Coordinates of C-alpha atoms in Angstrom, one line a residue:
X28 CA 46.3 -67.8 -6.3
X29 CA 49.6 -66.3 -5.2
X30 CA 48.7 -63.1 -7.3
X31 CA 45.5 -62.8 -5.6
X32 CA 46.9 -63.0 -2.1
X33 CA 49.5 -60.4 -3.1
X34 CA 46.8 -58.0 -4.1
X35 CA 44.8 -58.5 -0.8
X36 CA 47.8 -57.8 1.3
X37 CA 48.5 -54.7 -0.6
X38 CA 45.1 -53.5 -0.1
X39 CA 45.2 -54.2 3.6
X40 CA 48.5 -52.4 3.7
X41 CA 47.3 -49.5 1.9
X42 CA 44.2 -49.3 4.2
X43 CA 46.4 -49.6 7.3
X44 CA 48.6 -46.7 6.0
X45 CA 45.4 -44.5 5.4
X46 CA 44.1 -45.3 9.0
X47 CA 47.3 -44.1 10.3
X48 CA 48.0 -41.3 7.9
X49 CA 44.4 -39.6 8.2
X50 CA 44.7 -38.9 12.0
X51 CA 48.1 -37.6 11.5
X52 CA 46.9 -35.3 8.6
X53 CA 44.2 -34.2 10.8
X54 CA 46.4 -33.3 13.7
X55 CA 48.5 -31.2 11.3
X56 CA 45.8 -29.2 9.9
X57 CA 46.4 -25.2 10.4
X58 CA 44.0 -23.4 12.7
X59 CA 43.4 -19.9 13.6
X60 CA 41.6 -17.9 16.1
X61 CA 38.3 -16.2 15.3
X62 CA 38.5 -12.5 14.7
X63 CA 35.8 -11.0 16.9
X64 CA 36.0 -7.3 16.1
X65 CA 36.7 -7.1 12.4
X66 CA 35.5 -4.0 10.7
X67 CA 33.5 -5.0 7.4
X68 CA 32.9 -2.4 4.8
X69 CA 30.7 -3.0 1.7
X70 CA 29.1 -1.0 -1.0
X71 CA 25.4 -1.8 -1.7
X72 CA 23.9 -0.8 -5.0
X73 CA 20.6 1.3 -5.0
X74 CA 18.3 2.5 -7.7
X75 CA 16.1 5.6 -7.4
X76 CA 14.2 8.7 -8.6
X77 CA 14.6 12.3 -7.5
X78 CA 11.3 13.6 -6.1
X79 CA 10.4 17.1 -4.9
X80 CA 10.0 17.3 -1.2
X81 CA 7.2 20.0 -1.6
X82 CA 4.6 19.1 -4.5
X83 CA 1.1 20.8 -4.1
X84 CA -1.8 19.4 -6.2
X85 CA -4.1 22.2 -7.7
X86 CA -7.7 21.1 -7.5
X87 CA -10.7 22.7 -9.0
X88 CA -12.7 24.2 -6.2
X89 CA -16.0 24.3 -8.0
X90 CA -17.4 22.9 -11.3
X91 CA -17.2 25.1 -14.4
X92 CA -15.3 25.7 -17.7
X93 CA -11.8 26.5 -18.0
X94 CA -11.7 30.1 -19.9
X95 CA -8.2 31.0 -18.9
X96 CA -4.7 29.4 -18.1
X97 CA -2.5 32.1 -17.0
X98 CA 0.9 30.3 -16.3
X99 CA 3.0 28.5 -19.1
X100 CA 3.7 24.8 -18.5
X101 CA 7.0 24.1 -16.7
X102 CA 7.2 27.8 -15.6
X103 CA 8.1 29.4 -12.4
X104 CA 5.2 30.8 -10.5
X105 CA 4.8 32.7 -7.2
X106 CA 2.5 32.1 -4.5
X107 CA -1.0 33.9 -5.0
X108 CA -0.4 34.2 -8.8
X109 CA -3.5 33.5 -10.9
X110 CA -3.3 30.0 -12.6
X111 CA -6.9 29.2 -14.0
X112 CA -10.1 31.1 -14.5
X113 CA -13.4 29.2 -14.3
X114 CA -16.7 30.4 -16.0
X115 CA -19.8 29.0 -17.7
X116 CA -23.4 28.5 -17.4
X117 CA -23.1 26.4 -14.2
X118 CA -20.9 28.9 -12.3
X119 CA -23.4 31.8 -13.2
X120 CA -26.5 29.8 -12.3
X121 CA -24.7 29.0 -8.9
X122 CA -23.8 32.5 -8.3
X123 CA -27.4 33.9 -9.2
X124 CA -28.8 31.2 -6.6
X125 CA -26.3 32.4 -4.0
X126 CA -27.2 36.1 -4.6
X127 CA -30.9 35.3 -4.2
X128 CA -30.2 33.4 -1.1
X129 CA -28.1 36.3 0.2
X130 CA -30.9 38.8 -0.5
X131 CA -33.6 36.7 1.2
X132 CA -31.3 36.3 4.2
X133 CA -30.7 40.0 4.6
X134 CA -34.5 40.6 4.3
X135 CA -35.0 38.0 6.9
X136 CA -32.6 40.0 9.2
X137 CA -34.3 43.1 8.7
X138 CA -37.8 41.7 9.7
X139 CA -36.3 39.8 12.6
X140 CA -34.6 43.2 13.8
X141 CA -37.9 44.9 13.6
X142 CA -39.8 42.3 15.4
X143 CA -37.3 42.5 18.3
X144 CA -37.6 46.1 18.7
X145 CA -41.4 45.8 18.8
X146 CA -41.2 43.0 21.4
X147 CA -38.8 45.1 23.7
X148 CA -41.3 48.2 23.3
X149 CA -44.3 46.0 24.2
X150 CA -42.6 44.4 27.2
X151 CA -41.9 48.1 28.6
X152 CA -45.7 48.6 28.4
X153 CA -46.4 45.0 29.8
X154 CA -47.7 43.9 26.5
X155 CA -44.8 41.2 25.8
X156 CA -43.1 38.7 28.2
X157 CA -39.5 38.3 28.6
X158 CA -39.7 34.9 26.8
X159 CA -41.0 36.5 23.8
X160 CA -38.5 39.1 23.6
X161 CA -35.9 36.2 23.9
X162 CA -37.6 34.4 21.1
X163 CA -37.4 37.5 18.9
X164 CA -33.7 37.8 19.7
X165 CA -33.0 34.2 18.8
X166 CA -34.7 34.5 15.5
X167 CA -32.5 37.6 14.7
X168 CA -29.4 35.7 15.4
X169 CA -30.6 32.9 13.3
X170 CA -31.3 35.2 10.3
X171 CA -27.9 36.8 10.7
X172 CA -26.3 33.3 10.5
X173 CA -28.1 32.5 7.3
X174 CA -27.0 35.8 5.7
X175 CA -23.3 35.2 6.7
X176 CA -23.3 31.7 5.3
X177 CA -24.9 32.9 2.1
X178 CA -22.4 35.7 1.7
X179 CA -19.4 33.3 2.4
X180 CA -20.7 31.0 -0.1
X181 CA -20.9 33.6 -2.7
X182 CA -17.4 34.8 -1.9
X183 CA -16.1 31.2 -2.0
X184 CA -17.5 30.8 -5.5
X185 CA -15.9 34.0 -6.7
X186 CA -12.7 32.8 -5.2
X187 CA -13.1 29.3 -6.7
X188 CA -13.5 30.7 -10.2
X189 CA -10.1 32.3 -9.7
X190 CA -7.5 29.5 -8.9
X191 CA -4.3 30.8 -7.5
X192 CA -1.0 29.4 -6.7
X193 CA -0.9 28.2 -3.1
X194 CA 2.9 28.2 -2.9
X195 CA 5.9 29.3 -5.0
X196 CA 7.3 26.7 -7.5
X197 CA 7.2 25.3 -11.1
X198 CA 3.9 25.0 -12.7
X199 CA 3.8 21.3 -14.0
X200 CA 1.6 18.4 -14.8
X201 CA -1.2 20.4 -16.3
X202 CA -4.2 18.0 -16.8
X203 CA -6.8 20.4 -18.5
X204 CA -7.1 22.8 -21.3
X205 CA -9.3 25.9 -22.3
X206 CA -12.8 25.1 -22.8
X207 CA -12.9 21.9 -20.7
X208 CA -15.6 21.4 -18.0
X209 CA -14.2 20.4 -14.8
X210 CA -16.0 19.3 -11.5
X211 CA -15.1 20.3 -8.0
X212 CA -12.1 18.3 -6.7
X213 CA -10.7 17.6 -10.3
X214 CA -7.0 17.8 -10.4
X215 CA -5.9 20.5 -12.8
X216 CA -2.1 20.9 -12.2
X217 CA 0.9 20.6 -9.7
X218 CA 3.2 23.1 -8.4
X219 CA 6.7 21.6 -7.4
X220 CA 9.0 23.5 -5.3
X221 CA 12.6 23.6 -6.6
X222 CA 15.7 23.0 -4.4
X223 CA 13.5 20.8 -2.0
X224 CA 14.3 17.5 -3.4
X225 CA 15.1 14.2 -2.1
X226 CA 15.7 10.6 -3.7
X227 CA 13.4 7.6 -3.4
X228 CA 15.6 4.6 -3.5
X229 CA 15.2 0.9 -3.3
X230 CA 17.9 -1.7 -2.5
X231 CA 18.3 -5.2 -1.1
X232 CA 20.4 -4.9 2.0
X233 CA 21.7 -8.0 4.1
X234 CA 19.4 -9.0 7.0
X235 CA 20.1 -7.1 10.2
X236 CA 22.1 -4.1 8.6
X237 CA 21.4 -0.6 10.1
X238 CA 20.7 1.7 7.1
X239 CA 19.6 5.0 8.9
X240 CA 22.3 7.8 8.5
X241 CA 24.5 5.8 6.3
X242 CA 26.5 7.6 3.6
X243 CA 25.0 7.3 0.1
X244 CA 27.1 7.8 -2.9
X245 CA 25.1 9.2 -6.0
X246 CA 26.2 8.7 -9.5
X247 CA 25.3 12.0 -10.8
X248 CA 25.9 13.2 -14.3
X249 CA 28.8 15.5 -13.5
X250 CA 30.5 13.0 -11.1
X251 CA 29.7 11.2 -7.9
X252 CA 28.3 13.3 -4.9
X253 CA 27.5 12.3 -1.4
X254 CA 24.3 12.3 0.7
X255 CA 22.8 10.4 3.6
X256 CA 19.9 8.0 4.4
X257 CA 17.3 10.2 6.1
X258 CA 14.4 7.8 6.6
X259 CA 13.4 4.1 6.0
X260 CA 9.9 3.6 4.5
X261 CA 7.7 0.9 6.1
X262 CA 6.4 -0.7 2.9
X263 CA 8.8 -2.7 0.7
X264 CA 8.7 -2.8 -3.1
X265 CA 6.9 -5.2 -5.2
X266 CA 10.1 -7.2 -5.6
X267 CA 10.7 -7.2 -1.8
X268 CA 13.3 -4.4 -1.7
X269 CA 13.8 -1.9 1.0
X270 CA 12.5 1.7 0.4
X271 CA 14.3 4.7 1.7
X272 CA 14.8 8.5 1.4
X273 CA 18.3 9.8 0.5
X274 CA 18.7 13.5 1.3
X275 CA 21.3 16.2 1.7
X276 CA 22.5 19.5 0.1
X277 CA 24.0 17.8 -2.8
X278 CA 20.6 16.3 -3.8
X279 CA 19.4 19.9 -4.3
X280 CA 21.4 20.1 -7.4
X281 CA 19.5 17.2 -9.2
X282 CA 16.2 17.9 -11.1
X283 CA 12.9 16.3 -9.9
X284 CA 11.9 13.2 -12.2
X285 CA 15.4 12.1 -12.7
X286 CA 16.3 8.4 -12.6
X287 CA 19.5 8.1 -10.6
X288 CA 21.5 5.4 -9.0
X289 CA 24.4 4.9 -6.5
X290 CA 25.7 2.8 -3.7
X291 CA 25.3 2.8 0.0
X292 CA 28.7 2.5 2.1
X293 CA 27.9 -0.1 5.0
X294 CA 30.5 -0.5 7.9
X295 CA 30.0 -2.7 11.0
X296 CA 32.2 -4.8 13.2
X297 CA 31.7 -8.5 13.5
X298 CA 33.2 -12.0 13.9
X299 CA 35.5 -13.0 11.0
X300 CA 37.2 -16.2 9.8
X301 CA 39.2 -16.9 6.6
X302 CA 37.3 -17.8 3.6
X303 CA 39.3 -21.0 3.4
X304 CA 37.8 -22.1 6.7
X305 CA 34.3 -22.4 5.3
X306 CA 32.8 -25.4 3.6
X307 CA 29.4 -25.7 2.2
X308 CA 27.3 -28.8 1.7
X309 CA 25.2 -29.7 -1.4
X310 CA 22.3 -27.7 0.5
X311 CA 24.4 -24.7 0.7
X312 CA 24.7 -24.7 4.3
X313 CA 28.0 -23.3 5.8
X314 CA 30.3 -25.2 8.3
X315 CA 33.4 -24.5 10.2
X316 CA 35.4 -27.0 12.0
X317 CA 36.4 -26.0 15.7
X318 CA 39.6 -27.6 17.4
X319 CA 38.7 -29.5 20.4
X320 CA 41.0 -28.5 23.2
X321 CA 40.6 -31.6 25.6
X322 CA 40.1 -34.4 23.3
X323 CA 42.5 -36.8 21.8
X324 CA 40.2 -38.7 19.5
X325 CA 37.9 -36.0 18.3
X326 CA 40.3 -33.3 17.4
X327 CA 37.6 -31.2 15.3
X328 CA 33.9 -30.4 15.9
X329 CA 31.8 -29.7 12.9
X330 CA 29.6 -26.6 13.4
X331 CA 27.0 -25.0 11.2
X332 CA 27.2 -21.1 11.1
X333 CA 25.4 -18.4 9.1
X334 CA 27.8 -16.2 7.1
X335 CA 27.5 -12.6 6.1
X336 CA 29.6 -10.1 4.4
X337 CA 32.9 -10.7 2.6
X338 CA 36.1 -8.5 3.0
X339 CA 38.9 -9.8 0.9
X340 CA 39.9 -13.2 2.3
X341 CA 37.7 -13.0 5.3
X342 CA 34.0 -13.7 5.8
X343 CA 31.7 -12.5 8.4
X344 CA 30.0 -15.0 10.9
X345 CA 26.7 -13.9 11.9
X346 CA 25.9 -16.8 14.2
X347 CA 27.2 -20.1 15.2
X348 CA 30.4 -18.9 17.2
X349 CA 31.1 -17.6 20.6
X350 CA 34.3 -15.9 19.4
X351 CA 36.9 -17.8 21.5
X352 CA 37.3 -20.8 19.2
X353 CA 39.9 -21.8 16.9
X354 CA 39.0 -23.1 13.5
X355 CA 40.5 -25.1 10.7
X356 CA 41.7 -23.0 7.9
X357 CA 42.7 -25.5 5.6
X358 CA 41.2 -28.9 4.5
X359 CA 37.6 -27.9 5.5
X360 CA 36.1 -29.8 2.6
X361 CA 38.2 -32.8 3.5
X362 CA 36.8 -32.7 6.9
X363 CA 33.3 -32.2 5.7
X364 CA 33.3 -35.0 3.0
X365 CA 36.4 -37.1 3.9
X366 CA 36.0 -40.6 5.8
X367 CA 37.3 -39.8 9.2
X368 CA 35.2 -42.0 11.1
X369 CA 34.7 -40.5 14.5
X370 CA 37.1 -37.7 14.2
X371 CA 34.3 -35.3 14.5
X372 CA 31.1 -35.3 16.3
X373 CA 27.8 -34.4 14.8
X374 CA 26.6 -30.7 15.2
X375 CA 24.6 -29.8 18.2

């Protein structure tokens, strides 16, 4: 019985010591002011592909059989240079039909011209009215329009059978071969202009970070080079990443189609506290403990915050602080999980 009373007294004594020691320890916890204008710099990795800024598709303008390919694959071609020649029965039939239409249209023009002269002569003798003369003039204009359309269609067919390079560049991605029949609009090849390259890159930046104009480090085969973000695409990748263009003089040394990677230099100012001031609960939520300036009983107030970038032993606070607070920089987890009774109040 005496041993039991002794044990109970010992427990009571330790509890009393704890009740006295905890507020004292709480009061002695060091605090620091929030840094409101800390400069954060981080390097965000990106992955991408070099693409030509000028790439032109070469389609077939008419149906026919490929009878000539006048440019070697991956060779340089000049604007106006012949790339493909088309021929075949379909082309000849179309040409014969257009020639017949053109001949018929010119015959109609000759007849309409003679009729107009006749009507004008008859009008001078009072044998035709002005309305009849005007009708004959309209018929001549219509016949001339038909003849012009037939002539243009025939010329277009001849042009369509000889496919030339619309721009200077590298002849690539050929999709047809000699003897193959192609229909109008079918893609035959592409021309990629050299020295007009840019990088299509994707990355996963923190929310709210401005990317436009940021410096991009490119891990090129011969060493790192630098360029800049020139545009942000509205569509994300399938994985939810941000797509952007990286452009600059240094990019022109990279061949189109090359897989490339690098990092984006991000620098901005924000509020910062020591990493030791942050305590996270089981759900991953971040908390700071703010010193109460005019309270004897509630020395610390728990405040949930949203964190951002890290810089050494400092962490960015995106939201939750005004900037004029002092926060506990030691014992944050003791404050979060310890039994301090009413030593802090619930978050707002």
